[in-house]
mmCIF file of C-alpha atoms in Angstrom:
data_model
loop_
_atom_site.group_PDB
_atom_site.id
_atom_site.type_symbol
_atom_site.label_atom_id
_atom_site.label_comp_id
_atom_site.label_asym_id
_atom_site.label_seq_id
_atom_site.Cartn_x
_atom_site.Cartn_y
_atom_site.Cartn_z
ATOM 1 C CA UNK A 495 20.910 11.809 -54.282
ATOM 2 C CA UNK A 496 18.935 10.703 -57.383
ATOM 3 C CA UNK A 497 18.934 13.399 -60.078
ATOM 4 C CA UNK A 498 21.747 15.396 -58.469
ATOM 5 C CA UNK A 499 24.305 15.694 -61.237
ATOM 6 C CA UNK A 500 26.055 18.783 -59.857
ATOM 7 C CA UNK A 501 28.013 18.988 -56.592
ATOM 8 C CA UNK A 502 29.029 22.393 -55.255
ATOM 9 C CA UNK A 503 31.742 21.917 -52.658
ATOM 10 C CA UNK A 504 33.030 24.656 -50.375
ATOM 11 C CA UNK A 505 36.735 24.437 -49.650
ATOM 12 C CA UNK A 506 38.979 26.382 -47.302
ATOM 13 C CA UNK A 507 42.689 27.080 -47.054
ATOM 14 C CA UNK A 508 43.094 23.798 -45.160
ATOM 15 C CA UNK A 509 42.263 21.974 -48.398
ATOM 16 C CA UNK A 510 41.509 18.269 -48.161
ATOM 17 C CA UNK A 511 41.932 18.243 -44.390
ATOM 18 C CA UNK A 512 38.800 20.363 -44.015
ATOM 19 C CA UNK A 513 36.570 18.332 -46.335
ATOM 20 C CA UNK A 514 34.029 15.880 -44.990
ATOM 21 C CA UNK A 515 33.842 12.318 -46.307
ATOM 22 C CA UNK A 516 30.795 13.266 -48.394
ATOM 23 C CA UNK A 517 32.634 16.251 -49.904
ATOM 24 C CA UNK A 518 35.680 14.118 -50.701
ATOM 25 C CA UNK A 519 33.473 11.519 -52.355
ATOM 26 C CA UNK A 520 31.745 14.170 -54.516
ATOM 27 C CA UNK A 521 35.098 15.503 -55.715
ATOM 28 C CA UNK A 522 36.617 12.077 -56.254
ATOM 29 C CA UNK A 523 33.677 10.658 -58.237
ATOM 30 C CA UNK A 524 33.182 13.704 -60.461
ATOM 31 C CA UNK A 525 33.818 13.271 -64.168
ATOM 32 C CA UNK A 526 34.413 17.033 -64.526
ATOM 33 C CA UNK A 527 35.689 19.410 -61.839
ATOM 34 C CA UNK A 528 35.479 23.197 -62.182
ATOM 35 C CA UNK A 529 37.348 25.632 -59.934
ATOM 36 C CA UNK A 530 40.076 28.189 -59.583
ATOM 37 C CA UNK A 531 43.695 27.120 -60.017
ATOM 38 C CA UNK A 532 44.278 27.282 -56.251
ATOM 39 C CA UNK A 533 41.229 25.148 -55.444
ATOM 40 C CA UNK A 534 42.040 22.575 -58.103
ATOM 41 C CA UNK A 535 45.580 22.271 -56.753
ATOM 42 C CA UNK A 536 44.248 21.659 -53.228
ATOM 43 C CA UNK A 537 42.090 18.688 -54.311
ATOM 44 C CA UNK A 538 44.414 17.331 -57.013
ATOM 45 C CA UNK A 539 45.342 14.163 -55.067
ATOM 46 C CA UNK A 540 41.763 12.847 -55.130
ATOM 47 C CA UNK A 541 40.537 14.092 -58.530
ATOM 48 C CA UNK A 542 39.899 11.326 -61.071
ATOM 49 C CA UNK A 543 38.037 13.334 -63.727
ATOM 50 C CA UNK A 544 39.053 16.155 -66.007
ATOM 51 C CA UNK A 545 39.587 19.614 -64.552
ATOM 52 C CA UNK A 546 38.583 23.039 -65.873
ATOM 53 C CA UNK A 547 39.944 26.339 -64.541
ATOM 54 C CA UNK A 548 37.445 29.202 -64.351
ATOM 55 C CA UNK A 549 37.449 31.235 -67.560
ATOM 56 C CA UNK A 550 37.282 34.958 -68.173
ATOM 57 C CA UNK A 551 34.576 36.139 -68.450
ATOM 58 C CA UNK A 552 33.188 34.006 -65.668
ATOM 59 C CA UNK A 553 29.876 33.619 -67.503
ATOM 60 C CA UNK A 554 31.644 31.385 -70.032
ATOM 61 C CA UNK A 555 32.413 28.881 -67.282
ATOM 62 C CA UNK A 556 28.818 28.943 -66.077
ATOM 63 C CA UNK A 557 27.723 28.024 -69.597
ATOM 64 C CA UNK A 558 30.302 25.212 -69.602
ATOM 65 C CA UNK A 559 28.873 23.860 -66.339
ATOM 66 C CA UNK A 560 25.356 23.923 -67.805
ATOM 67 C CA UNK A 561 26.564 22.177 -70.954
ATOM 68 C CA UNK A 562 28.008 19.350 -68.847
ATOM 69 C CA UNK A 563 24.607 18.250 -67.535
ATOM 70 C CA UNK A 564 24.319 14.504 -67.886
ATOM 71 C CA UNK A 565 27.775 13.996 -66.362
ATOM 72 C CA UNK A 566 28.849 13.980 -62.745
ATOM 73 C CA UNK A 567 30.081 17.536 -62.275
ATOM 74 C CA UNK A 568 31.743 19.177 -59.276
ATOM 75 C CA UNK A 569 32.208 22.910 -58.733
ATOM 76 C CA UNK A 570 34.697 24.078 -56.110
ATOM 77 C CA UNK A 571 33.972 27.298 -54.234
ATOM 78 C CA UNK A 572 35.597 29.304 -51.473
ATOM 79 C CA UNK A 573 33.995 28.628 -48.103
ATOM 80 C CA UNK A 574 30.223 28.979 -48.253
ATOM 81 C CA UNK A 575 29.077 28.905 -51.919
ATOM 82 C CA UNK A 576 25.876 30.745 -51.006
ATOM 83 C CA UNK A 577 27.466 33.691 -49.204
ATOM 84 C CA UNK A 578 28.635 36.003 -51.984
ATOM 85 C CA UNK A 579 29.640 32.836 -53.849
ATOM 86 C CA UNK A 580 29.079 30.882 -57.046
ATOM 87 C CA UNK A 581 26.166 28.942 -55.548
ATOM 88 C CA UNK A 582 23.799 31.866 -56.001
ATOM 89 C CA UNK A 583 24.807 32.219 -59.663
ATOM 90 C CA UNK A 584 24.313 28.521 -60.378
ATOM 91 C CA UNK A 585 20.956 28.250 -58.606
ATOM 92 C CA UNK A 586 19.514 30.957 -60.887
ATOM 93 C CA UNK A 587 20.064 28.572 -63.806
ATOM 94 C CA UNK A 588 19.841 25.114 -62.216
ATOM 95 C CA UNK A 589 17.101 23.541 -60.119
ATOM 96 C CA UNK A 590 18.487 23.214 -56.556
ATOM 97 C CA UNK A 591 17.008 19.687 -56.505
ATOM 98 C CA UNK A 592 19.710 18.764 -59.038
ATOM 99 C CA UNK A 593 22.515 20.075 -56.818
ATOM 100 C CA UNK A 594 24.373 18.706 -53.808
ATOM 101 C CA UNK A 595 25.833 21.626 -51.848
ATOM 102 C CA UNK A 596 28.349 21.073 -49.041
ATOM 103 C CA UNK A 597 29.582 24.414 -47.625
ATOM 104 C CA UNK A 598 32.600 25.265 -45.513
ATOM 105 C CA UNK A 599 32.752 28.229 -43.110
ATOM 106 C CA UNK A 600 32.849 31.532 -44.986
ATOM 107 C CA UNK A 601 35.698 34.005 -44.568
ATOM 108 C CA UNK A 602 33.249 36.107 -42.547
ATOM 109 C CA UNK A 603 32.568 33.244 -40.134
ATOM 110 C CA UNK A 604 36.259 32.451 -39.759
ATOM 111 C CA UNK A 605 37.123 36.122 -39.133
ATOM 112 C CA UNK A 606 34.340 36.508 -36.584
ATOM 113 C CA UNK A 607 35.594 33.411 -34.779
ATOM 114 C CA UNK A 608 39.155 34.706 -34.648
ATOM 115 C CA UNK A 609 38.087 38.101 -33.304
ATOM 116 C CA UNK A 610 35.218 37.036 -31.056
ATOM 117 C CA UNK A 611 32.774 39.238 -32.979
ATOM 118 C CA UNK A 612 29.128 38.015 -32.982
ATOM 119 C CA UNK A 613 28.154 38.009 -36.656
ATOM 120 C CA UNK A 614 24.648 39.322 -35.945
ATOM 121 C CA UNK A 615 26.253 42.516 -34.631
ATOM 122 C CA UNK A 616 28.632 42.990 -37.572
ATOM 123 C CA UNK A 617 28.139 44.492 -41.042
ATOM 124 C CA UNK A 618 29.438 41.928 -43.556
ATOM 125 C CA UNK A 619 30.334 43.483 -46.918
ATOM 126 C CA UNK A 620 31.856 41.811 -49.961
ATOM 127 C CA UNK A 621 34.131 44.151 -51.900
ATOM 128 C CA UNK A 622 35.475 41.292 -54.003
ATOM 129 C CA UNK A 623 35.202 42.601 -57.558
ATOM 130 C CA UNK A 624 32.945 45.397 -56.343
ATOM 131 C CA UNK A 625 33.530 49.121 -55.629
ATOM 132 C CA UNK A 626 35.013 49.786 -52.195
ATOM 133 C CA UNK A 627 32.665 52.777 -51.840
ATOM 134 C CA UNK A 628 30.010 50.252 -50.804
ATOM 135 C CA UNK A 629 31.590 50.435 -47.341
ATOM 136 C CA UNK A 630 30.563 54.083 -46.811
ATOM 137 C CA UNK A 631 26.969 53.599 -45.530
ATOM 138 C CA UNK A 632 28.318 51.315 -42.777
ATOM 139 C CA UNK A 633 30.735 53.898 -41.357
ATOM 140 C CA UNK A 634 29.041 54.737 -38.064
ATOM 141 C CA UNK A 635 30.738 55.408 -34.714
ATOM 142 C CA UNK A 636 31.850 52.195 -32.960
ATOM 143 C CA UNK A 637 30.484 50.033 -35.798
ATOM 144 C CA UNK A 638 32.225 46.763 -36.622
ATOM 145 C CA UNK A 639 32.617 45.821 -40.264
ATOM 146 C CA UNK A 640 33.974 42.716 -41.986
ATOM 147 C CA UNK A 641 34.960 43.552 -45.561
ATOM 148 C CA UNK A 642 36.100 40.868 -48.001
ATOM 149 C CA UNK A 643 38.593 42.377 -50.449
ATOM 150 C CA UNK A 644 39.661 41.453 -53.987
ATOM 151 C CA UNK A 645 43.417 41.261 -53.499
ATOM 152 C CA UNK A 646 46.499 42.416 -51.617
ATOM 153 C CA UNK A 647 45.777 46.043 -52.495
ATOM 154 C CA UNK A 648 42.318 46.060 -50.887
ATOM 155 C CA UNK A 649 43.348 46.815 -47.284
ATOM 156 C CA UNK A 650 45.414 49.829 -48.325
ATOM 157 C CA UNK A 651 42.579 51.148 -50.486
ATOM 158 C CA UNK A 652 40.183 50.783 -47.571
ATOM 159 C CA UNK A 653 42.576 52.664 -45.287
ATOM 160 C CA UNK A 654 42.784 55.512 -47.817
ATOM 161 C CA UNK A 655 38.989 55.688 -48.082
ATOM 162 C CA UNK A 656 38.624 55.795 -44.291
ATOM 163 C CA UNK A 657 41.109 58.647 -44.033
ATOM 164 C CA UNK A 658 39.432 60.588 -46.860
ATOM 165 C CA UNK A 659 35.983 60.201 -45.257
ATOM 166 C CA UNK A 660 37.146 61.324 -41.806
ATOM 167 C CA UNK A 661 37.571 57.919 -40.150
ATOM 168 C CA UNK A 662 41.357 57.850 -39.988
ATOM 169 C CA UNK A 663 41.416 56.727 -36.352
ATOM 170 C CA UNK A 664 39.622 53.492 -37.221
ATOM 171 C CA UNK A 665 41.462 50.220 -36.610
ATOM 172 C CA UNK A 666 41.906 47.890 -39.584
ATOM 173 C CA UNK A 667 42.690 44.276 -38.792
ATOM 174 C CA UNK A 668 43.823 42.314 -41.833
ATOM 175 C CA UNK A 669 43.138 38.580 -41.574
ATOM 176 C CA UNK A 670 45.041 36.664 -44.235
ATOM 177 C CA UNK A 671 44.681 33.109 -45.598
ATOM 178 C CA UNK A 672 42.392 32.106 -42.732
ATOM 179 C CA UNK A 673 42.392 28.412 -41.903
ATOM 180 C CA UNK A 674 45.575 27.616 -43.793
ATOM 181 C CA UNK A 675 49.261 27.304 -42.944
ATOM 182 C CA UNK A 676 49.927 30.927 -44.003
ATOM 183 C CA UNK A 677 47.271 32.427 -41.739
ATOM 184 C CA UNK A 678 48.270 35.808 -40.332
ATOM 185 C CA UNK A 679 46.396 38.528 -38.422
ATOM 186 C CA UNK A 680 47.739 42.097 -38.199
ATOM 187 C CA UNK A 681 46.209 45.431 -37.113
ATOM 188 C CA UNK A 682 46.976 49.078 -37.785
ATOM 189 C CA UNK A 683 45.230 52.436 -37.568
ATOM 190 C CA UNK A 684 43.870 53.655 -40.914
ATOM 191 C CA UNK A 685 45.746 56.966 -40.940
ATOM 192 C CA UNK A 686 49.071 55.191 -40.390
ATOM 193 C CA UNK A 687 48.418 52.077 -42.452
ATOM 194 C CA UNK A 688 51.699 50.682 -43.766
ATOM 195 C CA UNK A 689 51.244 46.902 -43.824
ATOM 196 C CA UNK A 690 53.079 45.243 -46.691
ATOM 197 C CA UNK A 691 53.367 41.787 -48.235
ATOM 198 C CA UNK A 692 49.631 41.184 -47.704
ATOM 199 C CA UNK A 693 48.231 37.853 -48.865
ATOM 200 C CA UNK A 694 45.751 38.350 -51.743
ATOM 201 C CA UNK A 695 43.283 36.185 -49.785
ATOM 202 C CA UNK A 696 42.298 38.544 -47.015
ATOM 203 C CA UNK A 697 39.352 39.974 -45.156
ATOM 204 C CA UNK A 698 39.493 43.256 -43.244
ATOM 205 C CA UNK A 699 37.891 43.847 -39.872
ATOM 206 C CA UNK A 700 37.217 47.531 -39.234
ATOM 207 C CA UNK A 701 36.458 49.082 -35.864
ATOM 208 C CA UNK A 702 35.056 52.458 -36.874
ATOM 209 C CA UNK A 703 36.242 55.610 -35.098
ATOM 210 C CA UNK A 704 35.180 58.951 -36.644
ATOM 211 C CA UNK A 705 37.017 62.230 -36.340
ATOM 212 C CA UNK A 706 35.082 65.523 -36.049
ATOM 213 C CA UNK A 707 33.428 66.251 -39.386
ATOM 214 C CA UNK A 708 33.468 62.635 -40.582
ATOM 215 C CA UNK A 709 30.946 61.763 -43.316
ATOM 216 C CA UNK A 710 28.537 59.712 -41.211
ATOM 217 C CA UNK A 711 25.436 58.895 -43.281
ATOM 218 C CA UNK A 712 22.339 58.834 -41.014
ATOM 219 C CA UNK A 713 19.904 55.953 -41.392
ATOM 220 C CA UNK A 714 16.903 58.252 -41.913
ATOM 221 C CA UNK A 715 16.010 59.972 -45.216
ATOM 222 C CA UNK A 716 16.802 63.638 -45.604
ATOM 223 C CA UNK A 717 20.597 63.833 -45.627
ATOM 224 C CA UNK A 718 22.226 67.207 -45.119
ATOM 225 C CA UNK A 719 22.345 69.068 -48.444
ATOM 226 C CA UNK A 720 26.031 69.761 -47.804
ATOM 227 C CA UNK A 721 26.793 66.063 -48.312
ATOM 228 C CA UNK A 722 25.848 66.428 -51.986
ATOM 229 C CA UNK A 723 27.792 68.204 -54.685
ATOM 230 C CA UNK A 724 25.243 70.287 -56.604
ATOM 231 C CA UNK A 725 24.684 73.448 -58.635
ATOM 232 C CA UNK A 726 21.438 74.371 -56.923
ATOM 233 C CA UNK A 727 19.411 71.716 -58.727
ATOM 234 C CA UNK A 728 18.722 69.530 -55.715
ATOM 235 C CA UNK A 729 15.590 68.449 -53.877
ATOM 236 C CA UNK A 730 16.223 70.122 -50.543
ATOM 237 C CA UNK A 731 16.587 68.076 -47.382
ATOM 238 C CA UNK A 732 13.121 68.535 -45.821
ATOM 239 C CA UNK A 733 11.241 68.067 -49.086
ATOM 240 C CA UNK A 734 13.488 65.120 -49.964
ATOM 241 C CA UNK A 735 12.565 63.291 -46.762
ATOM 242 C CA UNK A 736 8.842 63.766 -47.464
ATOM 243 C CA UNK A 737 9.315 62.742 -51.100
ATOM 244 C CA UNK A 738 11.086 59.505 -50.166
ATOM 245 C CA UNK A 739 8.316 58.708 -47.698
ATOM 246 C CA UNK A 740 5.799 59.162 -50.511
ATOM 247 C CA UNK A 741 7.849 56.956 -52.859
ATOM 248 C CA UNK A 742 7.766 54.231 -50.193
ATOM 249 C CA UNK A 743 10.796 52.071 -51.127
ATOM 250 C CA UNK A 744 10.321 48.324 -50.720
ATOM 251 C CA UNK A 745 12.970 45.640 -50.970
ATOM 252 C CA UNK A 746 14.234 44.695 -54.453
ATOM 253 C CA UNK A 747 12.468 47.600 -56.162
ATOM 254 C CA UNK A 748 13.703 49.851 -58.972
ATOM 255 C CA UNK A 749 13.297 53.640 -59.046
ATOM 256 C CA UNK A 750 13.465 55.973 -62.006
ATOM 257 C CA UNK A 751 14.623 59.463 -60.985
ATOM 258 C CA UNK A 752 13.676 61.624 -63.980
ATOM 259 C CA UNK A 753 15.419 64.984 -64.159
ATOM 260 C CA UNK A 754 17.733 63.828 -61.397
ATOM 261 C CA UNK A 755 19.756 67.046 -60.900
ATOM 262 C CA UNK A 756 22.199 66.074 -58.158
ATOM 263 C CA UNK A 757 20.868 62.506 -57.875
ATOM 264 C CA UNK A 758 19.829 63.003 -54.245
ATOM 265 C CA UNK A 759 16.488 61.159 -54.494
ATOM 266 C CA UNK A 760 17.917 58.091 -56.245
ATOM 267 C CA UNK A 761 20.896 57.988 -53.898
ATOM 268 C CA UNK A 762 18.777 58.089 -50.752
ATOM 269 C CA UNK A 763 16.398 55.524 -52.271
ATOM 270 C CA UNK A 764 19.320 53.097 -52.633
ATOM 271 C CA UNK A 765 20.642 53.886 -49.159
ATOM 272 C CA UNK A 766 17.336 52.683 -47.688
ATOM 273 C CA UNK A 767 18.232 49.043 -48.425
ATOM 274 C CA UNK A 768 21.052 47.219 -50.286
ATOM 275 C CA UNK A 769 18.522 45.399 -52.478
ATOM 276 C CA UNK A 770 17.179 48.623 -54.011
ATOM 277 C CA UNK A 771 18.190 49.887 -57.453
ATOM 278 C CA UNK A 772 17.841 53.301 -59.068
ATOM 279 C CA UNK A 773 18.324 54.845 -62.488
ATOM 280 C CA UNK A 774 19.027 58.576 -62.607
ATOM 281 C CA UNK A 775 17.980 60.181 -65.901
ATOM 282 C CA UNK A 776 19.618 63.566 -66.485
ATOM 283 C CA UNK A 777 19.947 65.499 -69.746
ATOM 284 C CA UNK A 778 22.846 67.732 -68.691
ATOM 285 C CA UNK A 779 26.207 65.906 -69.043
ATOM 286 C CA UNK A 780 27.874 67.934 -66.275
ATOM 287 C CA UNK A 781 25.078 67.112 -63.856
ATOM 288 C CA UNK A 782 25.152 63.465 -64.904
ATOM 289 C CA UNK A 783 28.861 63.329 -64.053
ATOM 290 C CA UNK A 784 28.130 65.050 -60.753
ATOM 291 C CA UNK A 785 25.468 62.445 -59.940
ATOM 292 C CA UNK A 786 28.027 59.689 -60.446
ATOM 293 C CA UNK A 787 30.458 61.413 -58.081
ATOM 294 C CA UNK A 788 27.723 61.857 -55.466
ATOM 295 C CA UNK A 789 26.673 58.220 -55.768
ATOM 296 C CA UNK A 790 30.240 57.064 -55.182
ATOM 297 C CA UNK A 791 30.902 59.351 -52.220
ATOM 298 C CA UNK A 792 27.585 58.452 -50.600
ATOM 299 C CA UNK A 793 28.140 54.719 -50.862
ATOM 300 C CA UNK A 794 25.893 53.668 -53.763
ATOM 301 C CA UNK A 795 28.399 53.480 -56.654
ATOM 302 C CA UNK A 796 26.251 50.958 -58.517
ATOM 303 C CA UNK A 797 23.491 53.485 -59.190
ATOM 304 C CA UNK A 798 22.955 53.746 -62.933
ATOM 305 C CA UNK A 799 23.096 57.158 -64.599
ATOM 306 C CA UNK A 800 21.540 57.687 -68.036
ATOM 307 C CA UNK A 801 22.562 60.891 -69.802
ATOM 308 C CA UNK A 802 19.729 61.990 -72.041
ATOM 309 C CA UNK A 803 16.417 63.806 -72.213
ATOM 310 C CA UNK A 804 13.168 62.099 -71.258
ATOM 311 C CA UNK A 805 11.038 60.614 -72.677
ATOM 312 C CA UNK A 806 13.494 59.314 -75.311
ATOM 313 C CA UNK A 807 16.094 58.425 -72.650
ATOM 314 C CA UNK A 808 13.585 56.118 -70.948
ATOM 315 C CA UNK A 809 13.516 53.707 -73.886
ATOM 316 C CA UNK A 810 14.863 50.259 -73.066
ATOM 317 C CA UNK A 811 15.078 50.735 -69.301
ATOM 318 C CA UNK A 812 13.737 48.056 -66.972
ATOM 319 C CA UNK A 813 10.170 48.763 -65.857
ATOM 320 C CA UNK A 814 10.227 50.674 -62.551
ATOM 321 C CA UNK A 815 8.322 50.033 -59.354
ATOM 322 C CA UNK A 816 8.485 53.711 -58.472
ATOM 323 C CA UNK A 817 9.146 56.942 -60.368
ATOM 324 C CA UNK A 818 10.108 60.392 -59.190
ATOM 325 C CA UNK A 819 9.839 63.339 -61.547
ATOM 326 C CA UNK A 820 11.861 66.225 -60.199
ATOM 327 C CA UNK A 821 12.659 68.007 -63.445
ATOM 328 C CA UNK A 822 11.571 68.021 -67.066
ATOM 329 C CA UNK A 823 7.967 67.111 -66.324
ATOM 330 C CA UNK A 824 6.656 69.898 -68.562
ATOM 331 C CA UNK A 825 8.424 68.508 -71.626
ATOM 332 C CA UNK A 826 5.979 66.887 -74.058
ATOM 333 C CA UNK A 827 5.412 63.197 -73.420
ATOM 334 C CA UNK A 828 7.435 62.876 -70.208
ATOM 335 C CA UNK A 829 4.573 62.344 -67.758
ATOM 336 C CA UNK A 830 2.672 60.080 -70.173
ATOM 337 C CA UNK A 831 5.798 57.966 -70.698
ATOM 338 C CA UNK A 832 6.334 57.700 -66.942
ATOM 339 C CA UNK A 833 2.738 56.650 -66.307
ATOM 340 C CA UNK A 834 2.843 54.054 -69.096
ATOM 341 C CA UNK A 835 6.185 52.603 -67.957
ATOM 342 C CA UNK A 836 5.251 52.252 -64.292
ATOM 343 C CA UNK A 837 4.457 48.729 -63.137
ATOM 344 C CA UNK A 838 0.967 47.929 -61.910
ATOM 345 C CA UNK A 839 0.839 48.806 -58.210
ATOM 346 C CA UNK A 840 3.798 51.157 -58.602
ATOM 347 C CA UNK A 841 4.063 54.663 -57.173
ATOM 348 C CA UNK A 842 4.700 57.908 -59.015
ATOM 349 C CA UNK A 843 5.645 61.121 -57.210
ATOM 350 C CA UNK A 844 6.175 64.421 -59.011
ATOM 351 C CA UNK A 845 7.202 67.752 -57.498
ATOM 352 C CA UNK A 846 6.350 71.135 -58.970
ATOM 353 C CA UNK A 847 8.060 74.408 -58.148
ATOM 354 C CA UNK A 848 6.914 76.354 -61.218
ATOM 355 C CA UNK A 849 3.356 77.320 -62.131
ATOM 356 C CA UNK A 850 3.787 75.504 -65.451
ATOM 357 C CA UNK A 851 4.585 72.191 -63.762
ATOM 358 C CA UNK A 852 1.849 72.773 -61.223
ATOM 359 C CA UNK A 853 -0.668 73.059 -64.073
ATOM 360 C CA UNK A 854 0.575 69.722 -65.422
ATOM 361 C CA UNK A 855 0.041 68.102 -62.020
ATOM 362 C CA UNK A 856 -3.406 69.643 -61.589
ATOM 363 C CA UNK A 857 -4.451 68.135 -64.923
ATOM 364 C CA UNK A 858 -3.021 64.716 -63.988
ATOM 365 C CA UNK A 859 -4.788 64.821 -60.638
ATOM 366 C CA UNK A 860 -8.084 65.617 -62.367
ATOM 367 C CA UNK A 861 -7.562 62.780 -64.848
ATOM 368 C CA UNK A 862 -6.066 60.021 -62.657
ATOM 369 C CA UNK A 863 -6.815 60.954 -59.062
ATOM 370 C CA UNK A 864 -4.233 60.215 -56.418
ATOM 371 C CA UNK A 865 -3.144 62.805 -53.872
ATOM 372 C CA UNK A 866 -2.237 66.438 -54.374
ATOM 373 C CA UNK A 867 -0.223 67.911 -51.517
ATOM 374 C CA UNK A 868 1.131 71.390 -50.869
ATOM 375 C CA UNK A 869 4.480 71.389 -49.052
ATOM 376 C CA UNK A 870 5.869 74.502 -47.456
ATOM 377 C CA UNK A 871 9.009 74.824 -45.331
ATOM 378 C CA UNK A 872 10.467 77.849 -43.585
ATOM 379 C CA UNK A 873 13.769 78.200 -41.756
ATOM 380 C CA UNK A 874 14.686 80.667 -39.047
ATOM 381 C CA UNK A 875 17.118 83.292 -40.333
ATOM 382 C CA UNK A 876 18.656 86.530 -39.137
ATOM 383 C CA UNK A 877 16.818 89.638 -40.296
ATOM 384 C CA UNK A 878 19.015 92.531 -39.299
ATOM 385 C CA UNK A 879 19.159 92.443 -35.507
ATOM 386 C CA UNK A 880 16.256 90.021 -35.101
ATOM 387 C CA UNK A 881 15.299 86.523 -36.237
ATOM 388 C CA UNK A 882 12.416 85.657 -38.527
ATOM 389 C CA UNK A 883 11.112 82.933 -40.785
ATOM 390 C CA UNK A 884 12.513 82.729 -44.298
ATOM 391 C CA UNK A 885 10.183 80.547 -46.401
ATOM 392 C CA UNK A 886 11.488 78.299 -49.145
ATOM 393 C CA UNK A 887 9.609 78.072 -52.435
ATOM 394 C CA UNK A 888 6.446 76.001 -51.885
ATOM 395 C CA UNK A 889 6.191 72.595 -53.567
ATOM 396 C CA UNK A 890 3.117 71.045 -55.122
ATOM 397 C CA UNK A 891 3.438 67.266 -54.986
ATOM 398 C CA UNK A 892 1.338 64.732 -56.864
ATOM 399 C CA UNK A 893 1.316 61.180 -55.475
ATOM 400 C CA UNK A 894 -0.280 58.421 -57.520
ATOM 401 C CA UNK A 895 -0.397 54.622 -57.413
ATOM 402 C CA UNK A 896 -1.013 52.814 -60.681
ATOM 403 C CA UNK A 897 -3.958 50.394 -60.595
#
């Protein structure tokens, strides 16, 4: 234990009864104990040092923990500190070799145990302090979801979202104060949800049941255009799927979507993996607002939208791993700014519908190399009494990887 000045102790609703001897010793010997009011009250009988309730903003308390180095410090956390908990925040600032971490079962583990749901077959989503729209990509027929909420209002908000998205027949099981004397488990259908007096400490188990027309988001790129609100400025479904394949999203990467229109490329980029981030840059304020609505309804509410005209609007943004230019590429300086901002090894994909943008891409291809691809799609359509092919406008696509 030499050099370990900070103890991070998971605690459940059973309080001291659930703590191991080592966890009790870490709490009892600490000179300073940080935690929420509820956690501090649970361990009060064995605390000998001074106590500090978490501050608002939470970052102030993290700074207070760091400032206490040199003392024996204990941080109390709910359940598993490293599963959507404070442990991850602390380990970004403190060497794990200086920390003693003793977890308790997470709310997800406790809920799975009560319901008999194998965790590897369940989508676990934390909505604690986060937008509930994050649940939307997980809404697939017969899926099982465990969603940790922020408070007593969370289950009702989830029920309303399920009804709005066409999943009103889904069963919501609210598991409250798991592991403690006030534990309670109740179930209702989403479209008739009327549970009251819900404990603020709750996790919701959802058995998903869609109605006809429910907004099920497929796992492959190329969502139906009808899922997006747009004014015609949208990368159409077939071209979008090919564009995302060219962008090649990889975990923890950031995309710039320049001239984002409806935001479809950035949204589908983020849907590919929860670790992905995207910034949509759009000069038209109405379209920017529309992008934000699309991002929320398609389950990626944390997508960033920058309202402004490139290249000026690109100033100060984090360097991207991938860039898509869908609009505005003919404006002076836009393509040069994108190329300069891209990280080494990053990918840039630009689509041209107009001859003017195509000329820009031809020049870039001649200067930098890469790939130049012609994309053409046609759909069967009625022509009078017969059926024929109705071609969409062809797309010239430039794909380039930065050395």
